[in-house]
Amino acid sequence: MTDTTRPARHQPTAPRNPMHTSLTDPPPTGMATDPTRATDEVEELEHEKAAITRLGHELRALVEATVRTAASPDTLHRVADGVRHVTGQLTGRRRSRAEIPEVDEFPSGARMYSPVTGVGSPLAPPVRVTPTADGLVGHCTLGIAHEGPPGYGHGGMSAMLLDELMGRACAAAGMPGLTVSLQMRYHRPVPLETPLRILARVTGTDDRKIFVSGSITTRTDPGTNLVTADGVFIAPDPHRARTLFPGLQAER
């Protein structure tokens, strides 16, 4: 079965618009483009992003309802059958493990399916990230699906939130990097269904090493740290980056 509602335009080995990043070669100059085609492709990509965003929103609502429900076993079986039927409608080609989705701006921009920031992810809170004077700030609210101890977030969620924001802080500073170490300190439990504030900033560098700090507080009490972290990230050289991420295209 194939998906006849979507044009077959994905080519995993040759993206139509390879993205330049500091992990790859310098961007080309003097390349001719077709303005009409470029406009059409941008509009198509935005249409796809809107559809992904809508589906992600509905899936998160389903996940939250699933972990809260006290419905009868018969109801749960009927819902499971319905979910299986819906899953069967997602036909067509599926991206490979290392393939970068065309809707993503990897490594320095939005990632639609990130389990932390992705608006298309059924797992993400999702975190909304904005720049600050010296780093990044993220805002989100954890739901029951992210529960550890009753009423509070899972400690692994706190680590994931901080790892994501701290990594993005590296990219925002022009030094995309990979996590080498993340030292977590849990000061107080992180409450569910409470607006949170996540801060991350680069504190120093040493050659390709990047040192980053981060914290989680509530939005109403930003002076009280719930979780803090210090991390070390490393910026891979371009050759190593393309070995790790084959979807990154050299732009020569």
PDB file of C-alpha atoms in Angstrom:
ATOM      1  CA  MET A   1       0.000   0.000   0.000  1.00  0.00           C
ATOM      2  CA  THR A   2       1.286   3.498  -0.777  1.00  0.00           C
ATOM      3  CA  ASP A   3       0.297   6.942   0.348  1.00  0.00           C
ATOM      4  CA  THR A   4      -1.301   8.544  -2.694  1.00  0.00           C
ATOM      5  CA  THR A   5      -2.050  11.807  -0.898  1.00  0.00           C
ATOM      6  CA  ARG A   6       1.603  12.853  -0.682  1.00  0.00           C
ATOM      7  CA  PRO A   7       3.986  13.459  -3.592  1.00  0.00           C
ATOM      8  CA  ALA A   8       7.063  11.257  -3.651  1.00  0.00           C
ATOM      9  CA  ARG A   9       9.651  13.957  -3.185  1.00  0.00           C
ATOM     10  CA  HIS A  10      11.918  12.684  -0.408  1.00  0.00           C
ATOM     11  CA  GLN A  11      15.331  11.516  -1.547  1.00  0.00           C
ATOM     12  CA  PRO A  12      17.327  10.476   1.512  1.00  0.00           C
ATOM     13  CA  THR A  13      20.711  10.609  -0.217  1.00  0.00           C
ATOM     14  CA  ALA A  14      20.203  13.957  -1.951  1.00  0.00           C
ATOM     15  CA  PRO A  15      18.123  16.512  -0.050  1.00  0.00           C
ATOM     16  CA  ARG A  16      16.783  19.249  -2.295  1.00  0.00           C
ATOM     17  CA  ASN A  17      18.120  22.004  -0.047  1.00  0.00           C
ATOM     18  CA  PRO A  18      21.231  20.847   1.868  1.00  0.00           C
ATOM     19  CA  MET A  19      21.740  23.031   4.921  1.00  0.00           C
ATOM     20  CA  HIS A  20      25.042  24.697   5.691  1.00  0.00           C
ATOM     21  CA  THR A  21      26.180  24.464   9.281  1.00  0.00           C
ATOM     22  CA  SER A  22      29.447  24.994  11.081  1.00  0.00           C
ATOM     23  CA  LEU A  23      29.796  21.201  11.121  1.00  0.00           C
ATOM     24  CA  THR A  24      30.144  21.043   7.352  1.00  0.00           C
ATOM     25  CA  ASP A  25      32.102  22.782   4.633  1.00  0.00           C
ATOM     26  CA  PRO A  26      31.738  26.543   4.040  1.00  0.00           C
ATOM     27  CA  PRO A  27      28.605  27.527   2.103  1.00  0.00           C
ATOM     28  CA  PRO A  28      28.873  27.795  -1.688  1.00  0.00           C
ATOM     29  CA  THR A  29      28.815  31.157  -3.406  1.00  0.00           C
ATOM     30  CA  GLY A  30      27.291  32.290  -6.665  1.00  0.00           C
ATOM     31  CA  MET A  31      24.809  29.397  -6.975  1.00  0.00           C
ATOM     32  CA  ALA A  32      21.905  30.142  -9.311  1.00  0.00           C
ATOM     33  CA  THR A  33      18.413  29.449  -8.012  1.00  0.00           C
ATOM     34  CA  ASP A  34      14.916  29.460  -9.501  1.00  0.00           C
ATOM     35  CA  PRO A  35      12.894  31.933  -7.383  1.00  0.00           C
ATOM     36  CA  THR A  36       9.544  30.420  -8.378  1.00  0.00           C
ATOM     37  CA  ARG A  37      10.632  26.888  -7.558  1.00  0.00           C
ATOM     38  CA  ALA A  38      12.208  28.025  -4.292  1.00  0.00           C
ATOM     39  CA  THR A  39       8.969  29.765  -3.272  1.00  0.00           C
ATOM     40  CA  ASP A  40       6.899  26.672  -4.096  1.00  0.00           C
ATOM     41  CA  GLU A  41       9.218  24.456  -2.068  1.00  0.00           C
ATOM     42  CA  VAL A  42       9.105  26.793   0.917  1.00  0.00           C
ATOM     43  CA  GLU A  43       5.299  26.847   0.816  1.00  0.00           C
ATOM     44  CA  GLU A  44       5.187  23.050   0.546  1.00  0.00           C
ATOM     45  CA  LEU A  45       7.560  22.688   3.478  1.00  0.00           C
ATOM     46  CA  GLU A  46       5.500  25.080   5.620  1.00  0.00           C
ATOM     47  CA  HIS A  47       2.334  23.142   4.736  1.00  0.00           C
ATOM     48  CA  GLU A  48       4.048  19.919   5.850  1.00  0.00           C
ATOM     49  CA  LYS A  49       5.242  21.517   9.092  1.00  0.00           C
ATOM     50  CA  ALA A  50       1.701  22.690   9.872  1.00  0.00           C
ATOM     51  CA  ALA A  51       0.347  19.171   9.341  1.00  0.00           C
ATOM     52  CA  ILE A  52       3.085  17.651  11.522  1.00  0.00           C
ATOM     53  CA  THR A  53       2.387  20.212  14.244  1.00  0.00           C
ATOM     54  CA  ARG A  54      -1.331  19.439  14.224  1.00  0.00           C
ATOM     55  CA  LEU A  55      -0.778  15.678  14.374  1.00  0.00           C
ATOM     56  CA  GLY A  56       1.762  16.072  17.179  1.00  0.00           C
ATOM     57  CA  HIS A  57      -0.719  18.133  19.205  1.00  0.00           C
ATOM     58  CA  GLU A  58      -3.426  15.502  18.862  1.00  0.00           C
ATOM     59  CA  LEU A  59      -1.038  12.661  19.689  1.00  0.00           C
ATOM     60  CA  ARG A  60       0.101  14.403  22.867  1.00  0.00           C
ATOM     61  CA  ALA A  61      -3.535  14.836  23.868  1.00  0.00           C
ATOM     62  CA  LEU A  62      -4.058  11.102  23.249  1.00  0.00           C
ATOM     63  CA  VAL A  63      -1.001  10.149  25.316  1.00  0.00           C
ATOM     64  CA  GLU A  64      -2.098  12.366  28.204  1.00  0.00           C
ATOM     65  CA  ALA A  65      -5.634  10.960  28.087  1.00  0.00           C
ATOM     66  CA  THR A  66      -4.216   7.424  27.990  1.00  0.00           C
ATOM     67  CA  VAL A  67      -2.148   7.805  31.159  1.00  0.00           C
ATOM     68  CA  ARG A  68      -5.012   9.508  33.003  1.00  0.00           C
ATOM     69  CA  THR A  69      -7.975   7.396  32.000  1.00  0.00           C
ATOM     70  CA  ALA A  70      -9.918   5.092  34.296  1.00  0.00           C
ATOM     71  CA  ALA A  71     -11.954   3.721  31.385  1.00  0.00           C
ATOM     72  CA  SER A  72     -13.158   0.111  31.400  1.00  0.00           C
ATOM     73  CA  PRO A  73     -11.104  -2.691  29.830  1.00  0.00           C
ATOM     74  CA  ASP A  74     -13.683  -2.994  27.023  1.00  0.00           C
ATOM     75  CA  THR A  75     -13.243   0.684  26.212  1.00  0.00           C
ATOM     76  CA  LEU A  76      -9.463   0.350  26.252  1.00  0.00           C
ATOM     77  CA  HIS A  77      -9.646  -2.598  23.833  1.00  0.00           C
ATOM     78  CA  ARG A  78     -11.867  -0.596  21.470  1.00  0.00           C
ATOM     79  CA  VAL A  79      -9.516   2.370  21.602  1.00  0.00           C
ATOM     80  CA  ALA A  80      -6.525   0.091  20.960  1.00  0.00           C
ATOM     81  CA  ASP A  81      -8.258  -1.259  17.856  1.00  0.00           C
ATOM     82  CA  GLY A  82      -8.926   2.295  16.704  1.00  0.00           C
ATOM     83  CA  VAL A  83      -5.334   3.352  17.265  1.00  0.00           C
ATOM     84  CA  ARG A  84      -4.102   0.327  15.312  1.00  0.00           C
ATOM     85  CA  HIS A  85      -6.372   1.327  12.436  1.00  0.00           C
ATOM     86  CA  VAL A  86      -5.072   4.917  12.489  1.00  0.00           C
ATOM     87  CA  THR A  87      -1.447   3.737  12.586  1.00  0.00           C
ATOM     88  CA  GLY A  88      -2.135   1.670   9.492  1.00  0.00           C
ATOM     89  CA  GLN A  89      -2.991   4.849   7.587  1.00  0.00           C
ATOM     90  CA  LEU A  90       0.564   6.187   7.939  1.00  0.00           C
ATOM     91  CA  THR A  91       1.749   4.440   4.812  1.00  0.00           C
ATOM     92  CA  GLY A  92       4.404   5.218   2.242  1.00  0.00           C
ATOM     93  CA  ARG A  93       8.152   5.462   2.625  1.00  0.00           C
ATOM     94  CA  ARG A  94       9.557   5.729   6.142  1.00  0.00           C
ATOM     95  CA  ARG A  95      12.763   7.594   6.811  1.00  0.00           C
ATOM     96  CA  SER A  96      15.820   5.607   7.742  1.00  0.00           C
ATOM     97  CA  ARG A  97      17.541   5.699  11.113  1.00  0.00           C
ATOM     98  CA  ALA A  98      20.176   8.303  10.201  1.00  0.00           C
ATOM     99  CA  GLU A  99      18.079  10.324   7.766  1.00  0.00           C
ATOM    100  CA  ILE A 100      17.511  13.970   8.695  1.00  0.00           C
ATOM    101  CA  PRO A 101      13.878  15.012   8.037  1.00  0.00           C
ATOM    102  CA  GLU A 102      13.512  17.792   5.482  1.00  0.00           C
ATOM    103  CA  VAL A 103      11.443  19.721   8.022  1.00  0.00           C
ATOM    104  CA  ASP A 104      14.373  19.816  10.446  1.00  0.00           C
ATOM    105  CA  GLU A 105      17.108  22.467  10.661  1.00  0.00           C
ATOM    106  CA  PHE A 106      19.865  20.279  12.036  1.00  0.00           C
ATOM    107  CA  PRO A 107      21.995  20.928  14.028  1.00  0.00           C
ATOM    108  CA  SER A 108      21.338  24.584  14.836  1.00  0.00           C
ATOM    109  CA  GLY A 109      17.595  25.024  14.346  1.00  0.00           C
ATOM    110  CA  ALA A 110      14.172  23.543  14.957  1.00  0.00           C
ATOM    111  CA  ARG A 111      13.721  19.763  15.035  1.00  0.00           C
ATOM    112  CA  MET A 112      10.114  18.770  14.517  1.00  0.00           C
ATOM    113  CA  TYR A 113      10.339  15.329  16.154  1.00  0.00           C
ATOM    114  CA  SER A 114      12.671  16.080  19.064  1.00  0.00           C
ATOM    115  CA  PRO A 115      11.374  14.413  22.270  1.00  0.00           C
ATOM    116  CA  VAL A 116      12.090  17.717  24.049  1.00  0.00           C
ATOM    117  CA  THR A 117      11.281  20.570  21.666  1.00  0.00           C
ATOM    118  CA  GLY A 118       9.539  18.857  18.760  1.00  0.00           C
ATOM    119  CA  VAL A 119       6.000  20.064  18.074  1.00  0.00           C
ATOM    120  CA  GLY A 120       5.515  16.902  16.026  1.00  0.00           C
ATOM    121  CA  SER A 121       6.566  14.564  18.842  1.00  0.00           C
ATOM    122  CA  PRO A 122       3.967  12.759  20.971  1.00  0.00           C
ATOM    123  CA  LEU A 123       6.567  12.610  23.774  1.00  0.00           C
ATOM    124  CA  ALA A 124       7.745  16.237  23.969  1.00  0.00           C
ATOM    125  CA  PRO A 125       6.275  18.779  26.457  1.00  0.00           C
ATOM    126  CA  PRO A 126       7.233  20.564  24.001  1.00  0.00           C
ATOM    127  CA  VAL A 127       9.760  23.168  25.164  1.00  0.00           C
ATOM    128  CA  ARG A 128       9.543  26.630  23.555  1.00  0.00           C
ATOM    129  CA  VAL A 129      13.057  28.056  23.263  1.00  0.00           C
ATOM    130  CA  THR A 130      14.014  31.714  22.948  1.00  0.00           C
ATOM    131  CA  PRO A 131      17.385  33.497  23.166  1.00  0.00           C
ATOM    132  CA  THR A 132      18.521  35.525  26.173  1.00  0.00           C
ATOM    133  CA  ALA A 133      21.344  38.013  26.579  1.00  0.00           C
ATOM    134  CA  ASP A 134      23.832  35.225  27.383  1.00  0.00           C
ATOM    135  CA  GLY A 135      22.184  31.970  26.342  1.00  0.00           C
ATOM    136  CA  LEU A 136      18.766  30.386  25.938  1.00  0.00           C
ATOM    137  CA  VAL A 137      15.589  30.061  27.966  1.00  0.00           C
ATOM    138  CA  GLY A 138      13.001  27.342  27.514  1.00  0.00           C
ATOM    139  CA  HIS A 139       9.434  27.166  28.789  1.00  0.00           C
ATOM    140  CA  CYS A 140       7.266  24.087  29.110  1.00  0.00           C
ATOM    141  CA  THR A 141       4.815  22.258  31.356  1.00  0.00           C
ATOM    142  CA  LEU A 142       5.293  18.572  32.132  1.00  0.00           C
ATOM    143  CA  GLY A 143       2.199  16.397  32.095  1.00  0.00           C
ATOM    144  CA  ILE A 144       1.241  13.125  33.764  1.00  0.00           C
ATOM    145  CA  ALA A 145       2.945  11.275  30.908  1.00  0.00           C
ATOM    146  CA  HIS A 146       6.275  12.612  32.269  1.00  0.00           C
ATOM    147  CA  GLU A 147       5.613  11.499  35.842  1.00  0.00           C
ATOM    148  CA  GLY A 148       8.193   9.933  38.136  1.00  0.00           C
ATOM    149  CA  PRO A 149       7.125  10.136  41.775  1.00  0.00           C
ATOM    150  CA  PRO A 150       3.381  10.857  41.985  1.00  0.00           C
ATOM    151  CA  GLY A 151       2.808  14.521  41.165  1.00  0.00           C
ATOM    152  CA  TYR A 152       6.383  15.197  40.065  1.00  0.00           C
ATOM    153  CA  GLY A 153       8.459  14.831  36.933  1.00  0.00           C
ATOM    154  CA  HIS A 154      10.757  11.891  36.301  1.00  0.00           C
ATOM    155  CA  GLY A 155      14.392  12.702  37.037  1.00  0.00           C
ATOM    156  CA  GLY A 156      15.330  11.494  33.569  1.00  0.00           C
ATOM    157  CA  MET A 157      13.019  14.116  32.081  1.00  0.00           C
ATOM    158  CA  SER A 158      14.915  16.849  33.918  1.00  0.00           C
ATOM    159  CA  ALA A 159      18.195  15.505  32.525  1.00  0.00           C
ATOM    160  CA  MET A 160      16.743  15.367  29.027  1.00  0.00           C
ATOM    161  CA  LEU A 161      15.389  18.921  29.235  1.00  0.00           C
ATOM    162  CA  LEU A 162      18.729  20.292  30.386  1.00  0.00           C
ATOM    163  CA  ASP A 163      20.799  18.240  27.938  1.00  0.00           C
ATOM    164  CA  GLU A 164      18.668  19.561  25.068  1.00  0.00           C
ATOM    165  CA  LEU A 165      18.801  23.215  26.136  1.00  0.00           C
ATOM    166  CA  MET A 166      22.498  23.085  26.918  1.00  0.00           C
ATOM    167  CA  GLY A 167      23.257  21.495  23.561  1.00  0.00           C
ATOM    168  CA  ARG A 168      21.166  24.117  21.805  1.00  0.00           C
ATOM    169  CA  ALA A 169      23.042  26.824  23.717  1.00  0.00           C
ATOM    170  CA  CYS A 170      26.249  25.505  22.154  1.00  0.00           C
ATOM    171  CA  ALA A 171      24.706  25.700  18.695  1.00  0.00           C
ATOM    172  CA  ALA A 172      23.321  29.181  19.374  1.00  0.00           C
ATOM    173  CA  ALA A 173      26.862  30.280  20.282  1.00  0.00           C
ATOM    174  CA  GLY A 174      28.071  28.986  16.912  1.00  0.00           C
ATOM    175  CA  MET A 175      29.624  25.788  18.289  1.00  0.00           C
ATOM    176  CA  PRO A 176      27.286  22.810  17.760  1.00  0.00           C
ATOM    177  CA  GLY A 177      28.530  20.017  19.985  1.00  0.00           C
ATOM    178  CA  LEU A 178      27.863  16.562  21.391  1.00  0.00           C
ATOM    179  CA  THR A 179      27.457  15.810  25.096  1.00  0.00           C
ATOM    180  CA  VAL A 180      30.580  14.445  26.785  1.00  0.00           C
ATOM    181  CA  SER A 181      29.413  14.723  30.388  1.00  0.00           C
ATOM    182  CA  LEU A 182      26.394  16.056  32.256  1.00  0.00           C
ATOM    183  CA  GLN A 183      26.615  16.492  36.023  1.00  0.00           C
ATOM    184  CA  MET A 184      23.121  16.761  37.491  1.00  0.00           C
ATOM    185  CA  ARG A 185      22.109  18.109  40.897  1.00  0.00           C
ATOM    186  CA  TYR A 186      18.515  17.566  42.014  1.00  0.00           C
ATOM    187  CA  HIS A 187      17.657  20.170  44.644  1.00  0.00           C
ATOM    188  CA  ARG A 188      13.864  19.815  44.757  1.00  0.00           C
ATOM    189  CA  PRO A 189      11.283  17.690  42.913  1.00  0.00           C
ATOM    190  CA  VAL A 190       9.958  19.186  39.673  1.00  0.00           C
ATOM    191  CA  PRO A 191       6.155  19.568  39.875  1.00  0.00           C
ATOM    192  CA  LEU A 192       3.887  18.415  37.078  1.00  0.00           C
ATOM    193  CA  GLU A 193       1.292  20.691  35.464  1.00  0.00           C
ATOM    194  CA  THR A 194       3.346  23.693  36.529  1.00  0.00           C
ATOM    195  CA  PRO A 195       4.933  26.110  34.033  1.00  0.00           C
ATOM    196  CA  LEU A 196       8.706  25.611  34.095  1.00  0.00           C
ATOM    197  CA  ARG A 197      11.655  27.778  33.112  1.00  0.00           C
ATOM    198  CA  ILE A 198      14.862  26.180  31.778  1.00  0.00           C
ATOM    199  CA  LEU A 199      18.057  28.229  31.396  1.00  0.00           C
ATOM    200  CA  ALA A 200      21.259  27.271  29.570  1.00  0.00           C
ATOM    201  CA  ARG A 201      24.392  29.232  28.738  1.00  0.00           C
ATOM    202  CA  VAL A 202      27.927  28.595  27.550  1.00  0.00           C
ATOM    203  CA  THR A 203      30.398  29.393  30.327  1.00  0.00           C
ATOM    204  CA  GLY A 204      33.691  28.728  28.549  1.00  0.00           C
ATOM    205  CA  THR A 205      35.616  26.857  25.852  1.00  0.00           C
ATOM    206  CA  ASP A 206      38.892  24.972  25.575  1.00  0.00           C
ATOM    207  CA  ASP A 207      39.782  24.143  21.982  1.00  0.00           C
ATOM    208  CA  ARG A 208      36.823  21.991  20.834  1.00  0.00           C
ATOM    209  CA  LYS A 209      35.442  21.548  24.370  1.00  0.00           C
ATOM    210  CA  ILE A 210      32.463  23.697  25.362  1.00  0.00           C
ATOM    211  CA  PHE A 211      31.440  24.203  28.993  1.00  0.00           C
ATOM    212  CA  VAL A 212      27.763  24.860  29.676  1.00  0.00           C
ATOM    213  CA  SER A 213      25.571  25.407  32.737  1.00  0.00           C
ATOM    214  CA  GLY A 214      21.825  24.972  33.052  1.00  0.00           C
ATOM    215  CA  SER A 215      18.973  25.111  35.536  1.00  0.00           C
ATOM    216  CA  ILE A 216      15.277  24.365  35.934  1.00  0.00           C
ATOM    217  CA  THR A 217      12.948  26.513  38.026  1.00  0.00           C
ATOM    218  CA  THR A 218       9.244  27.232  38.022  1.00  0.00           C
ATOM    219  CA  ARG A 219       8.157  30.330  36.111  1.00  0.00           C
ATOM    220  CA  THR A 220       6.603  31.812  39.256  1.00  0.00           C
ATOM    221  CA  ASP A 221       9.716  31.292  41.405  1.00  0.00           C
ATOM    222  CA  PRO A 222      12.727  31.723  39.097  1.00  0.00           C
ATOM    223  CA  GLY A 223      15.055  32.318  42.047  1.00  0.00           C
ATOM    224  CA  THR A 224      14.661  28.794  43.453  1.00  0.00           C
ATOM    225  CA  ASN A 225      16.551  26.119  41.543  1.00  0.00           C
ATOM    226  CA  LEU A 226      14.857  22.751  41.288  1.00  0.00           C
ATOM    227  CA  VAL A 227      17.572  21.116  39.179  1.00  0.00           C
ATOM    228  CA  THR A 228      20.964  22.404  38.043  1.00  0.00           C
ATOM    229  CA  ALA A 229      23.571  20.939  35.727  1.00  0.00           C
ATOM    230  CA  ASP A 230      27.084  21.504  34.420  1.00  0.00           C
ATOM    231  CA  GLY A 231      27.996  19.941  31.122  1.00  0.00           C
ATOM    232  CA  VAL A 232      30.919  19.436  28.795  1.00  0.00           C
ATOM    233  CA  PHE A 233      30.224  19.264  25.059  1.00  0.00           C
ATOM    234  CA  ILE A 234      32.622  18.742  22.187  1.00  0.00           C
ATOM    235  CA  ALA A 235      32.405  20.205  18.694  1.00  0.00           C
ATOM    236  CA  PRO A 236      33.289  17.446  16.209  1.00  0.00           C
ATOM    237  CA  ASP A 237      35.443  18.328  13.225  1.00  0.00           C
ATOM    238  CA  PRO A 238      33.571  18.394   9.865  1.00  0.00           C
ATOM    239  CA  HIS A 239      34.801  14.967   8.728  1.00  0.00           C
ATOM    240  CA  ARG A 240      33.778  13.332  11.994  1.00  0.00           C
ATOM    241  CA  ALA A 241      30.411  15.119  11.884  1.00  0.00           C
ATOM    242  CA  ARG A 242      29.612  13.745   8.427  1.00  0.00           C
ATOM    243  CA  THR A 243      30.674  10.278   9.568  1.00  0.00           C
ATOM    244  CA  LEU A 244      28.313  10.466  12.540  1.00  0.00           C
ATOM    245  CA  PHE A 245      25.505  12.159  10.578  1.00  0.00           C
ATOM    246  CA  PRO A 246      25.517  10.978   6.949  1.00  0.00           C
ATOM    247  CA  GLY A 247      22.517  13.204   6.245  1.00  0.00           C
ATOM    248  CA  LEU A 248      24.716  16.289   6.534  1.00  0.00           C
ATOM    249  CA  GLN A 249      25.723  17.160   2.991  1.00  0.00           C
ATOM    250  CA  ALA A 250      29.075  18.627   2.062  1.00  0.00           C
ATOM    251  CA  GLU A 251      28.461  21.884   0.230  1.00  0.00           C
ATOM    252  CA  ARG A 252      31.180  22.397  -2.323  1.00  0.00           C
TER     253      ARG A 252
END
